Every structure is written in C-alpha cells, then in structure tokens.
XYZ file of N, CA and C in Angstrom:
657
model
N 0.820 -1.176 -0.040
C 0.017 0.084 -0.030
C 0.887 1.227 0.007
N 0.561 2.348 -0.827
C 1.395 3.455 -0.829
C 1.174 4.288 0.392
N 2.080 5.208 0.738
C 2.118 5.987 1.940
C 0.897 6.906 1.982
N 0.414 7.472 0.734
C -0.813 8.235 0.776
C -2.011 7.540 1.153
N -2.141 6.297 0.541
C -3.272 5.510 0.791
C -3.357 5.035 2.095
N -2.111 4.752 2.713
C -2.067 4.242 4.106
C -2.510 5.400 4.994
N -2.152 6.676 4.735
C -2.357 7.789 5.623
C -3.920 8.001 5.533
N -4.522 7.881 4.343
C -6.036 8.132 4.195
C -6.709 7.079 4.955
N -6.171 5.880 4.769
C -6.940 4.740 5.653
C -6.772 4.888 7.023
N -5.645 5.428 7.515
C -5.451 5.620 8.951
C -6.237 6.820 9.395
N -6.363 7.826 8.609
C -7.217 8.938 9.061
C -8.663 8.564 9.142
N -9.218 7.765 8.228
C -10.667 7.363 8.243
C -10.859 6.491 9.409
N -9.846 5.600 9.805
C -10.046 4.786 10.865
C -10.065 5.454 12.244
N -9.408 6.701 12.195
C -9.311 7.341 13.492
C -10.329 8.313 13.732
N -11.291 8.523 12.799
C -12.463 9.314 13.172
C -13.493 8.557 14.120
N -13.955 9.292 15.004
C -14.922 8.773 16.052
C -16.273 8.783 15.461
N -17.309 8.089 15.967
C -18.716 8.220 15.638
C -19.230 9.526 15.792
N -18.673 10.248 16.816
C -19.085 11.666 17.121
C -18.651 12.535 15.964
N -17.515 12.294 15.432
C -17.107 13.143 14.245
C -17.917 12.988 13.000
N -18.250 11.669 12.728
C -19.109 11.317 11.598
C -20.519 12.023 11.854
N -20.977 11.993 13.010
C -22.250 12.667 13.277
C -22.286 14.195 13.129
N -21.117 14.815 13.564
C -20.986 16.289 13.347
C -20.927 16.662 11.936
N -20.158 15.822 11.088
C -20.067 16.096 9.647
C -21.475 15.924 9.005
N -22.203 14.867 9.361
C -23.481 14.715 8.786
C -24.442 15.888 9.132
N -24.367 16.366 10.500
C -25.247 17.466 10.838
C -24.805 18.770 10.085
N -23.578 19.034 9.880
C -23.039 20.089 9.101
C -23.623 20.125 7.742
N -23.545 18.948 7.128
C -24.129 18.849 5.668
C -25.666 19.119 5.635
N -26.319 18.594 6.658
C -27.753 18.926 6.650
C -28.026 20.406 6.991
N -27.296 20.964 7.746
C -27.526 22.434 8.041
C -27.135 23.200 6.695
N -26.125 22.901 5.973
C -25.784 23.595 4.754
C -26.966 23.431 3.770
N -27.600 22.149 3.652
C -28.648 21.901 2.718
C -29.805 22.796 3.077
N -30.085 22.836 4.407
C -31.287 23.687 4.837
C -31.093 25.133 4.618
N -29.903 25.681 4.826
C -29.634 27.093 4.483
C -29.946 27.360 3.022
N -29.407 26.392 2.087
C -29.552 26.620 0.707
C -31.075 26.641 0.409
N -31.858 25.716 0.905
C -33.303 25.601 0.647
C -34.052 26.901 1.086
N -33.773 27.339 2.362
C -34.379 28.630 2.797
C -34.035 29.778 1.855
N -32.678 29.846 1.404
C -32.367 31.025 0.658
C -32.994 30.963 -0.688
N -33.129 29.773 -1.294
C -33.862 29.692 -2.575
C -35.328 29.936 -2.354
N -35.918 29.504 -1.263
C -37.435 29.832 -1.028
C -37.625 31.200 -0.851
N -36.769 31.923 -0.175
C -36.810 33.374 0.002
C -36.727 34.122 -1.250
N -36.059 33.649 -2.171
C -35.856 34.400 -3.519
C -37.069 34.072 -4.402
N -37.594 32.812 -4.258
C -38.574 32.512 -5.221
C -40.006 32.832 -4.662
N -40.153 33.182 -3.336
C -41.438 33.468 -2.836
C -41.755 34.965 -3.119
N -42.713 35.287 -3.985
C -42.923 36.700 -4.441
C -43.487 37.475 -3.268
N -43.037 38.679 -3.168
C -43.603 39.599 -2.230
C -45.051 40.074 -2.702
N -45.897 40.500 -1.801
C -47.187 40.888 -2.168
C -47.114 42.324 -2.815
N -47.927 42.442 -3.856
C -47.932 43.752 -4.721
C -49.074 44.536 -4.012
N -48.875 45.774 -3.666
C -49.955 46.683 -3.257
C -50.476 47.508 -4.420
N -51.740 47.784 -4.285
C -52.423 48.676 -5.332
C -53.096 49.783 -4.717
N -53.223 50.942 -5.350
C -54.087 51.988 -4.843
C -54.522 52.821 -5.985
N -55.720 53.545 -5.991
C -56.180 54.342 -6.864
C -55.565 55.724 -6.834
N -54.966 56.192 -7.900
C -54.344 57.531 -7.742
C -55.250 58.591 -8.454
N -55.885 58.280 -9.494
C -56.743 59.135 -10.159
C -57.846 58.522 -10.901
N -58.938 59.102 -10.993
C -60.154 58.505 -11.716
C -60.906 59.673 -12.408
N -61.272 59.298 -13.619
C -62.032 60.275 -14.487
C -63.349 59.533 -14.987
N -64.421 60.375 -15.288
C -65.526 59.758 -15.905
C -66.060 60.839 -16.889
N -66.627 60.202 -18.038
C -67.246 61.153 -19.047
C -68.322 60.431 -19.761
N -69.529 61.060 -20.086
C -70.512 60.335 -20.732
C -70.224 60.595 -22.314
N -70.179 59.522 -23.068
C -69.831 59.605 -24.492
C -71.168 59.358 -25.338
N -71.105 60.020 -26.470
C -72.313 59.856 -27.349
C -72.191 58.832 -28.410
N -70.940 58.462 -28.766
C -70.692 57.434 -29.715
C -69.423 56.531 -29.388
N -69.662 55.385 -28.794
C -70.978 54.715 -28.434
C -71.506 55.508 -27.163
N -72.849 55.258 -26.975
C -73.523 55.958 -25.847
C -73.143 55.271 -24.497
N -72.769 55.866 -23.548
C -72.436 55.192 -22.256
C -71.391 56.028 -21.452
N -71.110 55.424 -20.242
C -70.122 56.089 -19.351
C -68.781 55.488 -19.533
N -67.782 56.280 -19.803
C -66.448 55.866 -19.935
C -65.682 56.343 -18.721
N -65.173 55.371 -18.031
C -64.274 55.753 -16.754
C -62.774 55.327 -16.938
N -61.912 56.120 -16.337
C -60.537 55.780 -16.499
C -60.007 55.832 -15.132
N -59.152 54.782 -14.860
C -58.494 54.691 -13.529
C -56.981 54.590 -13.637
N -56.235 55.413 -12.905
C -54.817 55.249 -12.829
C -54.439 54.592 -11.586
N -53.910 53.366 -11.640
C -53.589 52.427 -10.530
C -52.172 52.499 -10.280
N -51.768 52.793 -8.988
C -50.411 52.620 -8.578
C -50.075 51.345 -8.094
N -49.168 50.394 -8.732
C -48.785 49.179 -8.381
C -47.364 49.243 -7.712
N -47.258 48.739 -6.560
C -45.956 48.886 -5.792
C -45.464 47.519 -5.578
N -44.316 47.212 -6.206
C -43.590 45.940 -5.935
C -42.459 46.157 -4.950
N -42.647 45.689 -3.687
C -41.634 45.946 -2.604
C -40.487 44.982 -2.625
N -40.612 43.807 -3.401
C -39.570 42.803 -3.410
C -38.217 43.343 -4.024
N -37.125 42.784 -3.390
C -35.843 43.321 -3.725
C -35.210 42.336 -4.733
N -35.719 41.247 -5.187
C -35.229 40.273 -6.047
C -35.998 40.073 -7.289
N -37.479 39.933 -6.981
C -38.340 39.572 -8.118
C -38.943 40.766 -8.808
N -38.884 40.821 -10.128
C -39.663 41.650 -10.787
C -40.928 41.075 -11.059
N -41.794 41.972 -11.814
C -43.211 41.437 -12.062
C -43.585 41.616 -13.591
N -44.124 40.570 -14.139
C -44.528 40.586 -15.607
C -46.089 40.550 -15.539
N -46.725 41.724 -15.945
C -48.209 41.781 -15.969
C -48.684 41.313 -17.399
N -49.370 40.227 -17.252
C -49.886 39.687 -18.562
C -51.463 40.100 -18.860
N -52.177 40.396 -17.819
C -53.461 40.928 -18.035
C -53.740 41.941 -16.811
N -54.611 42.787 -17.163
C -54.875 43.915 -16.085
C -56.223 44.534 -16.509
N -57.164 44.441 -15.534
C -58.535 45.021 -15.815
C -59.168 45.527 -14.554
N -60.214 46.276 -14.740
C -60.902 46.832 -13.541
C -62.484 46.587 -13.748
N -63.244 46.547 -12.627
C -64.646 46.522 -12.776
C -65.236 47.528 -11.810
N -66.368 48.142 -12.014
C -66.983 49.104 -11.097
C -67.932 48.276 -10.213
N -67.742 48.303 -8.929
C -68.581 47.553 -7.967
C -69.271 48.559 -7.153
N -70.647 48.212 -6.988
C -71.520 49.137 -6.168
C -72.101 48.295 -5.056
N -72.513 48.931 -4.030
C -73.144 48.340 -2.928
C -74.434 49.082 -2.468
N -74.917 48.714 -1.374
C -76.247 49.381 -0.885
C -75.912 50.820 -0.573
N -76.966 51.688 -0.756
C -76.857 53.073 -0.361
C -76.950 53.251 1.094
N -77.434 52.204 1.848
C -77.623 52.262 3.212
C -76.269 52.054 3.930
N -75.840 53.121 4.612
C -74.449 53.075 5.143
C -74.142 51.839 6.005
N -75.092 51.443 6.747
C -74.976 50.160 7.614
C -74.707 48.962 6.822
N -74.945 48.920 5.459
C -74.770 47.820 4.677
C -73.734 47.901 3.713
N -72.828 49.004 3.859
C -71.682 49.226 2.951
C -70.710 47.952 3.018
N -70.437 47.500 1.876
C -69.486 46.436 1.719
C -70.006 45.079 1.917
N -71.323 45.015 2.018
C -72.028 43.640 2.379
C -72.800 43.107 1.246
N -73.151 44.013 0.161
C -73.859 43.502 -0.910
C -73.425 44.002 -2.297
N -72.044 43.672 -2.416
C -71.430 44.139 -3.641
C -71.854 43.557 -4.888
N -72.010 44.256 -5.913
C -72.485 43.878 -7.259
C -71.546 44.457 -8.324
N -71.152 43.738 -9.422
C -70.434 44.250 -10.496
C -71.319 44.901 -11.536
N -71.010 46.260 -11.825
C -71.843 46.858 -12.879
C -71.438 46.245 -14.172
N -72.374 45.853 -14.981
C -72.081 45.230 -16.325
C -71.203 46.283 -17.228
N -70.151 45.786 -17.748
C -69.288 46.639 -18.662
C -69.144 46.038 -20.010
N -68.663 46.895 -20.927
C -68.577 46.293 -22.308
C -67.191 46.694 -22.807
N -66.608 45.761 -23.408
C -65.252 45.905 -23.990
C -65.532 46.612 -25.477
N -64.746 47.736 -25.531
C -64.899 48.517 -26.843
C -63.576 49.104 -27.353
N -63.567 49.710 -28.395
C -62.312 50.304 -28.918
C -61.708 51.269 -27.963
N -62.594 51.958 -27.190
C -62.082 53.026 -26.208
C -61.299 52.317 -25.062
N -61.772 51.239 -24.704
C -61.070 50.709 -23.522
C -59.723 50.062 -23.814
N -59.253 49.976 -25.115
C -58.097 49.596 -25.467
C -56.969 50.508 -25.276
N -57.396 51.781 -24.930
C -56.414 52.831 -24.909
C -55.655 53.008 -23.517
N -55.830 51.942 -22.717
C -55.177 52.033 -21.465
C -53.738 51.485 -21.667
N -53.056 51.321 -20.598
C -51.599 50.818 -20.607
C -51.585 49.457 -21.496
N -50.741 49.490 -22.256
C -50.599 48.398 -23.151
C -49.783 47.197 -22.469
N -50.250 46.087 -22.632
C -49.670 44.824 -21.979
C -49.009 43.984 -22.987
N -48.167 43.100 -22.507
C -47.629 42.821 -21.216
C -46.519 44.012 -20.837
N -46.375 44.351 -19.544
C -45.329 45.278 -19.131
C -44.614 44.544 -18.016
N -43.407 44.884 -17.795
C -42.527 44.381 -16.761
C -42.193 45.536 -15.691
N -42.277 45.189 -14.557
C -41.999 45.984 -13.398
C -40.731 45.480 -12.701
N -39.689 46.419 -12.455
C -38.550 46.046 -11.753
C -38.661 45.842 -10.283
N -37.828 45.137 -9.663
C -37.990 45.000 -8.199
C -37.821 46.406 -7.468
N -38.535 46.491 -6.331
C -38.511 47.713 -5.486
C -38.910 48.823 -6.388
N -40.081 48.803 -7.138
C -40.468 49.777 -8.088
C -41.935 49.979 -7.898
N -42.317 51.329 -8.208
C -43.755 51.702 -8.264
C -44.123 52.050 -9.741
N -45.073 51.546 -10.208
C -45.518 51.620 -11.663
C -46.975 52.084 -11.686
N -47.293 53.062 -12.634
C -48.670 53.549 -12.894
C -49.281 52.747 -13.962
N -50.459 52.234 -13.824
C -51.087 51.427 -14.934
C -52.515 52.092 -15.070
N -52.805 52.436 -16.342
C -54.091 52.978 -16.613
C -55.061 52.015 -17.227
N -56.186 51.950 -16.530
C -57.231 50.948 -17.080
C -58.491 51.653 -17.355
N -59.153 51.464 -18.426
C -60.360 52.038 -18.876
C -61.566 51.035 -18.760
N -62.762 51.607 -18.480
C -63.912 50.826 -18.270
C -65.077 51.576 -19.018
N -65.885 50.883 -19.775
C -66.942 51.362 -20.451
C -68.231 50.771 -20.025
N -69.189 51.478 -19.687
C -70.605 50.988 -19.219
C -71.602 51.485 -20.229
N -72.289 50.657 -21.035
C -73.221 50.996 -22.010
C -74.502 51.749 -21.399
N -75.022 52.597 -22.337
C -76.155 53.369 -21.891
C -77.218 52.665 -21.113
N -77.605 51.568 -21.718
C -78.706 50.761 -21.219
C -78.410 50.306 -19.669
N -77.311 49.847 -19.509
C -76.838 49.384 -18.153
C -76.662 50.451 -17.237
N -76.072 51.569 -17.727
C -75.954 52.660 -16.819
C -77.396 53.215 -16.421
N -78.209 53.245 -17.336
C -79.583 53.890 -16.946
C -80.382 52.895 -16.037
N -80.121 51.566 -16.219
C -80.847 50.503 -15.484
C -80.391 50.526 -14.020
N -79.044 50.787 -13.775
C -78.491 50.688 -12.446
C -78.202 52.002 -11.804
N -78.021 53.026 -12.591
C -77.597 54.359 -11.958
C -78.466 55.602 -12.310
N -79.625 55.268 -12.780
C -80.572 56.372 -13.172
C -80.880 57.256 -11.974
N -81.386 58.538 -12.313
C -81.899 59.481 -11.196
C -80.780 59.786 -10.303
N -79.463 59.863 -10.679
C -78.395 60.349 -9.785
C -77.868 59.374 -8.755
N -78.196 58.089 -8.875
C -77.812 57.044 -8.098
C -76.221 56.945 -7.887
N -75.518 57.422 -8.930
C -74.173 57.210 -8.877
C -73.547 58.186 -7.694
N -74.282 59.238 -7.333
C -73.832 60.130 -6.355
C -74.285 59.690 -4.878
N -75.148 58.712 -4.882
C -75.567 58.250 -3.484
C -75.300 56.820 -3.296
N -74.714 56.131 -4.217
C -74.357 54.728 -4.139
C -72.823 54.558 -3.986
N -72.396 53.963 -2.821
C -71.029 53.747 -2.573
C -70.359 52.865 -3.705
N -69.236 53.256 -4.200
C -68.610 52.558 -5.339
C -67.215 52.008 -4.839
N -66.868 50.953 -5.601
C -65.487 50.452 -5.316
C -64.983 50.087 -6.690
N -63.678 49.971 -6.854
C -63.028 49.362 -8.118
C -62.447 48.053 -7.768
N -62.881 47.070 -8.654
C -62.264 45.775 -8.448
C -61.073 45.710 -9.464
N -59.945 45.474 -9.021
C -58.694 45.441 -9.933
C -58.388 43.881 -10.065
N -58.276 43.518 -11.246
C -57.847 42.131 -11.726
C -56.499 42.066 -12.452
N -55.754 41.277 -11.939
C -54.472 41.120 -12.767
C -53.900 39.714 -12.816
N -53.270 39.374 -13.720
C -52.543 38.112 -13.927
C -51.084 38.449 -14.126
N -50.123 37.864 -13.248
C -48.841 38.222 -13.275
C -47.910 37.008 -13.131
N -46.684 37.170 -13.586
C -45.657 36.209 -13.372
C -44.442 36.955 -12.740
N -43.837 36.390 -11.685
C -42.681 37.084 -11.158
C -41.473 36.623 -11.768
N -40.567 37.488 -11.968
C -39.290 37.220 -12.719
C -38.038 37.204 -11.713
N -37.421 36.049 -11.586
C -36.253 35.957 -10.607
C -35.058 35.473 -11.461
N -34.122 36.404 -11.657
C -32.892 36.084 -12.510
C -33.288 35.588 -13.793
N -34.192 36.233 -14.563
C -34.734 36.060 -15.883
C -35.485 34.717 -15.953
N -35.860 34.140 -14.881
C -36.741 32.977 -14.871
C -38.126 33.433 -14.367
N -39.168 32.977 -15.109
C -40.550 33.350 -14.713
C -41.207 32.254 -13.934
N -41.798 32.657 -12.868
C -42.675 31.810 -12.100
C -43.946 31.382 -12.826
N -44.774 30.532 -12.149
C -46.053 30.263 -12.567
C -46.955 31.575 -12.671
N -48.034 31.565 -13.235
C -48.992 32.733 -13.228
C -49.662 32.814 -11.909
N -49.907 33.997 -11.307
C -50.622 34.282 -10.184
C -51.879 35.190 -10.553
N -52.974 34.884 -10.086
C -54.173 35.705 -10.387
C -54.413 36.528 -9.129
N -54.413 37.873 -9.237
C -54.641 38.809 -8.076
C -56.035 39.551 -8.254
N -56.688 39.738 -7.222
C -57.984 40.415 -7.141
C -57.982 41.254 -5.926
N -58.098 42.608 -6.042
C -58.208 43.491 -4.961
C -59.427 44.336 -5.070
N -59.767 44.962 -3.990
C -61.047 45.901 -3.930
C -60.524 47.295 -3.464
N -60.839 48.358 -4.243
C -60.428 49.588 -3.855
C -61.693 50.455 -3.556
N -61.939 50.748 -2.261
C -63.126 51.448 -1.803
C -63.127 52.860 -2.048
N -63.987 53.468 -2.987
C -64.042 54.819 -3.273
C -65.146 55.466 -2.602
N -66.161 54.605 -2.084
C -67.309 55.170 -1.486
C -68.090 56.149 -2.312
N -68.287 57.475 -1.912
C -69.051 58.365 -2.711
C -68.176 59.389 -3.399
N -66.903 59.151 -3.410
C -65.997 60.142 -4.076
C -65.886 60.190 -5.568
N -66.214 58.946 -6.206
C -65.931 58.772 -7.559
C -66.574 59.821 -8.489
N -67.906 60.213 -8.173
C -68.606 61.003 -9.086
C -68.835 62.460 -8.507
N -67.958 62.815 -7.539
C -68.105 64.169 -6.973
C -67.460 65.155 -8.048
N -66.632 64.802 -8.847
C -66.003 65.655 -9.950
C -65.599 64.790 -11.113
N -65.538 65.461 -12.318
C -65.292 64.713 -13.588
C -63.819 64.061 -13.394
N -62.917 64.672 -12.590
C -61.578 64.249 -12.412
C -61.350 64.193 -10.888
N -61.064 63.005 -10.367
C -60.866 62.954 -8.927
C -59.399 62.342 -8.696
N -58.708 63.162 -7.966
C -57.296 62.740 -7.592
C -57.269 62.331 -6.101
N -56.658 61.242 -5.967
C -56.356 60.691 -4.623
C -54.907 60.760 -4.182
N -54.716 61.541 -3.150
C -53.313 61.724 -2.594
C -53.184 61.133 -1.186
N -52.148 61.610 -0.495
C -51.887 61.084 0.865
C -53.044 61.498 1.868
N -53.854 62.553 1.489
C -54.868 63.087 2.440
C -56.196 62.556 1.923
N -56.184 61.920 0.763
C -57.485 61.511 0.281
C -57.189 60.094 -0.545
N -56.863 59.107 0.130
C -56.344 57.961 -0.520
C -57.472 56.976 -0.865
N -57.096 56.058 -1.723
C -58.061 54.937 -2.102
C -57.246 53.779 -2.169
N -56.743 53.269 -1.025
C -56.014 52.113 -0.979
C -56.855 50.727 -1.335
N -56.232 49.758 -1.879
C -57.001 48.595 -2.134
C -56.660 47.362 -1.184
N -57.543 46.529 -1.035
C -57.467 45.490 -0.014
C -57.591 44.133 -0.722
N -56.910 43.118 -0.288
C -57.104 41.630 -0.914
C -58.569 41.329 -0.837
N -59.007 40.778 -1.930
C -60.378 40.327 -1.953
C -60.513 39.291 -3.080
N -61.463 38.403 -2.906
C -61.656 37.428 -4.093
C -62.573 38.210 -5.184
N -62.665 37.700 -6.258
C -63.531 38.245 -7.258
C -65.021 38.458 -6.818
N -65.621 39.592 -6.871
C -66.981 39.756 -6.384
C -67.913 38.794 -7.169
N -67.560 38.644 -8.513
C -68.389 37.732 -9.302
C -67.367 37.125 -10.269
N -67.686 36.015 -10.898
C -66.830 35.424 -11.875
C -66.689 36.303 -13.084
N -65.544 36.093 -13.700
C -65.213 37.070 -14.862
C -64.463 36.280 -15.714
N -64.745 36.386 -17.155
C -63.992 35.620 -17.986
C -62.556 35.976 -17.927
N -61.727 34.956 -18.257
C -60.205 35.224 -18.157
C -59.949 36.278 -19.424
N -58.954 37.104 -19.098
C -58.342 38.010 -20.123
C -57.533 37.493 -21.156
C-alpha cells in the first residue's frame, strides 16, 4: 500500500462516531440554508395597489359612461420583478344604506370597446422595488348605466373598483407560474363628485385583498 493510501486509511479509521455525526449534521445544515435561501428568493412579495386618479365622461358614440382609473402598483420585493400579462378593472356598487356598505357588492356590467383599448398596453414588466402606474379604462353602456344608476344614483351609491391582474414574477430572468390577483379599492361616494378625482396622501383609495366579487372571463 502506498504511503498516501495508508495515511488516508489511517485517518478514516481514526474518526470517531461523534465526528461522523458532526459532519452529517453540518451537511444537513448547509442543505437547509440553501433551501431557505432559494425559497426566500422564489417567494414573491405581495404587490400593493391604490387608486391615484379617476375620471368619468358620458360619451355619445358609443353611448355610455367611460371611466378611466390610474392604478399605482408597488412591488416591494428586492429580488423579483413582475410581468403583468393581463390587467382589468370592474366598477362595484353596494347598498346606499351606510350600515350595509361592503355587504352587498355587485359588479356593474361593462362592455369591451375600442375605447377601452387605450389604457396601458400589456404585457409590461416592473422592476424590483419599483412603483408603476397602470391606466385601465372601463365602459358601461347606456342601457346598463340607466338601469342601475338612473336618477343620480351614482352620487348616493357607494362605489369600489375591483382590480384584476394576472402576473408572473421574474427571478434572475426565470418566470414563475402565473398568479391571479384580485383586490378591491373602496371609493365610497367620491368617484362622481367631480369629472376628475385625484387621490393623494390626504385622500387615499388603497386597495385590499379580495376574491372576485363575481366570476369574470379570463383576459
């Protein structure tokens, strides 16, 4: 046997069971640290949304109410970017009775038209630790607007905006699976106070996590 082989054999024989156990534990700890690190990178941070600006105008061709919402999307994650593959809004109304606010939400029927295509063009990518403004348009036909909001009901009916988004998170140029997001932004009676309504730090319209108020076809 060569001197080197003899030395290696002698070293392995000199190890005690305690040393083998310590080496095994060290290997397990390293593996656990790697798993935790990878999980931290691949676990996407929650995106927060808020309404920054809202406008409405009644159009004659086609006849109906056109609403525009500027949504601020904040990605607080420091590793993962966000790829938005779909983004849409719905106008949600509830009972005009203050004691029932938020308990009887209904989605106001909307129509996809050429005007609603003028919002932010998708897909878009948002960098980590970034705030991005997304504009979404909504058109409600004259028949539906008259049916649900006739006689000035839009000024006495609490309103909310339902934001729907489908996103993929980007980690080192690798995309995660798709995530479907639904949040509700409570505007209450502010939406139709003026043709243009701006929400700032003193007049905010933050959005809260919520399931879809009603089923909606995928974008």
